[in-house]
Structure formats: structure tokens, C-alpha cells
GROMACS .gro file of C-alpha atoms in nm:
model
  113
    1MET     CA    1   0.242  -2.651   3.291
    2ALA     CA    2   0.333  -2.586   2.927
    3TYR     CA    3   0.164  -2.904   2.813
    4ARG     CA    4  -0.154  -2.809   3.002
    5VAL     CA    5  -0.190  -2.480   2.813
    6ASN     CA    6  -0.098  -2.637   2.476
    7ILE     CA    7   0.241  -2.470   2.444
    8VAL     CA    8   0.367  -2.822   2.375
    9ASP     CA    9   0.179  -3.140   2.284
   10PRO     CA   10   0.024  -3.278   2.605
   11LYS     CA   11   0.082  -3.636   2.483
   12ALA     CA   12   0.455  -3.591   2.414
   13SER     CA   13   0.727  -3.640   2.675
   14SER     CA   14   0.908  -3.330   2.544
   15GLY     CA   15   0.862  -3.049   2.296
   16LYS     CA   16   1.002  -2.726   2.155
   17ALA     CA   17   0.870  -2.390   2.270
   18LYS     CA   18   0.963  -2.026   2.311
   19PRO     CA   19   0.936  -1.827   2.636
   20ILE     CA   20   0.708  -1.576   2.461
   21GLN     CA   21   0.445  -1.851   2.442
   22TYR     CA   22   0.416  -1.838   2.823
   23LEU     CA   23   0.349  -1.465   2.806
   24ASN     CA   24   0.091  -1.519   2.532
   25ALA     CA   25  -0.087  -1.782   2.743
   26ALA     CA   26  -0.075  -1.545   3.041
   27LYS     CA   27  -0.234  -1.265   2.840
   28ILE     CA   28  -0.524  -1.494   2.757
   29ALA     CA   29  -0.559  -1.640   3.108
   30CYS     CA   30  -0.536  -1.300   3.279
   31LYS     CA   31  -0.825  -1.160   3.074
   32LEU     CA   32  -1.059  -1.445   3.169
   33LYS     CA   33  -1.294  -1.467   3.461
   34ALA     CA   34  -1.210  -1.754   3.692
   35GLU     CA   35  -1.505  -1.961   3.572
   36GLU     CA   36  -1.397  -1.919   3.205
   37VAL     CA   37  -1.041  -2.047   3.242
   38LYS     CA   38  -1.134  -2.417   3.224
   39SER     CA   39  -1.321  -2.372   2.895
   40VAL     CA   40  -1.016  -2.212   2.731
   41PHE     CA   41  -0.753  -2.432   2.900
   42PRO     CA   42  -0.929  -2.766   2.956
   43ASN     CA   43  -0.607  -2.955   3.040
   44VAL     CA   44  -0.536  -2.742   3.348
   45ASP     CA   45  -0.620  -2.916   3.677
   46ASN     CA   46  -0.900  -2.748   3.870
   47ARG     CA   47  -0.668  -2.671   4.161
   48HIS     CA   48  -0.440  -2.468   3.929
   49LEU     CA   49  -0.714  -2.269   3.753
   50PRO     CA   50  -0.721  -1.971   3.994
   51TYR     CA   51  -0.343  -1.932   3.961
   52LEU     CA   52  -0.295  -1.987   3.588
   53CYS     CA   53  -0.243  -1.620   3.505
   54MET     CA   54   0.018  -1.583   3.780
   55ASP     CA   55   0.186  -1.916   3.695
   56MET     CA   56   0.231  -1.825   3.328
   57ILE     CA   57   0.369  -1.480   3.411
   58TYR     CA   58   0.604  -1.631   3.671
   59GLN     CA   59   0.734  -1.894   3.429
   60PHE     CA   60   0.787  -1.636   3.154
   61SER     CA   61   0.967  -1.404   3.396
   62LEU     CA   62   1.182  -1.686   3.530
   63LEU     CA   63   1.292  -1.788   3.181
   64VAL     CA   64   1.350  -1.435   3.049
   65ASP     CA   65   1.441  -1.222   3.351
   66GLY     CA   66   1.582  -1.495   3.574
   67PHE     CA   67   1.768  -1.715   3.325
   68GLY     CA   68   1.823  -1.440   3.067
   69LEU     CA   69   1.672  -1.627   2.773
   70ASN     CA   70   1.563  -1.439   2.465
   71PRO     CA   71   1.180  -1.454   2.460
   72TYR     CA   72   1.193  -1.583   2.100
   73ARG     CA   73   1.464  -1.844   2.152
   74GLU     CA   74   1.344  -2.199   2.099
   75ILE     CA   75   1.399  -2.421   2.402
   76THR     CA   76   1.328  -2.786   2.475
   77LEU     CA   77   1.072  -2.857   2.746
   78VAL     CA   78   1.075  -3.201   2.905
   79HIS     CA   79   0.768  -3.336   3.080
   80ASP     CA   80   0.902  -3.676   3.176
   81VAL     CA   81   1.212  -3.888   3.134
   82ASN     CA   82   1.274  -4.260   3.103
   83TYR     CA   83   1.447  -4.392   3.415
   84LYS     CA   84   1.498  -4.768   3.456
   85ASN     CA   85   1.215  -4.838   3.210
   86ASN     CA   86   0.973  -4.610   3.398
   87ARG     CA   87   0.845  -4.266   3.301
   88VAL     CA   88   0.937  -4.013   3.572
   89GLU     CA   89   0.801  -3.659   3.577
   90ALA     CA   90   1.079  -3.408   3.511
   91ALA     CA   91   1.036  -3.156   3.792
   92TRP     CA   92   1.274  -2.863   3.849
   93PRO     CA   93   1.475  -3.042   4.123
   94LEU     CA   94   1.527  -3.346   3.901
   95VAL     CA   95   1.647  -3.132   3.611
   96CYS     CA   96   1.883  -2.944   3.843
   97ALA     CA   97   2.023  -3.269   3.981
   98ILE     CA   98   2.075  -3.410   3.630
   99GLU     CA   99   2.257  -3.091   3.530
  100ILE     CA  100   2.482  -3.106   3.835
  101VAL     CA  101   2.584  -3.469   3.795
  102SER     CA  102   2.623  -3.451   3.416
  103SER     CA  103   2.819  -3.126   3.396
  104SER     CA  104   3.197  -3.160   3.371
  105TYR     CA  105   3.223  -2.813   3.525
  106SER     CA  106   3.026  -2.923   3.828
  107ARG     CA  107   3.211  -3.254   3.854
  108SER     CA  108   3.544  -3.076   3.869
  109HIS     CA  109   3.410  -2.843   4.140
  110ILE     CA  110   3.245  -3.122   4.336
  111SER     CA  111   3.554  -3.345   4.325
  112SER     CA  112   3.787  -3.062   4.424
  113SER     CA  113   3.577  -2.973   4.732
   0.00000   0.00000   0.00000
């Protein structure tokens, strides 16, 4: 969603951002009438427009309250990854799976189970 609200470059496969940018986007989206959202955030799919305010607040809260990130800490956001010469969208389950299989901590726990 970050690339759709111009937190990161929509044409890039990844980018740097700060959680506070989600809150800033939410503050804008939440003040708009439903019919105005598309004019301010033209990259957002029509089906997501009614939920943009809630989505931005949720994502900010997940990063800051859920994961404990500092709102001003720069993080890397990944939209898609190269897998066997194909671009694959980096959804939350994919990122979680990559973390599990690449983490030495997880490998030691998985192999000892």
C-alpha cells in the first residue's frame, strides 16, 4: 500500500520509509470525503478507496505498536522480489516465510523440533 500513497516510489521494487509516513497519509485520507480520495491518491485501486484511512492507521499501528518500531526509524519496504527470474509480489506471508527459512535462530529451533 505504501507505493500507492507515494510513501515509496510506485515504480521501484523497494524503498526506504518511516512508519510516521503511514500516519501522515492516514491524516490526509481520513479528512477526505470518499469521493475525494482518488484525486489525492490516484494510485489506490478503487476497491481500496473506502478503506484507505483505516488501512493507513492499521499499518502505522502494526509497525509502531505491534512491532515496536520507532515512528521515525527508517525501514526498507519491499514491493516485489526476484524469484527464478520472475517478479513476485512480496506479501506478508512471503516475507514471514523468508524470515523463517533464512534465520539461523529459526533453523536451530526447527531442526531441534
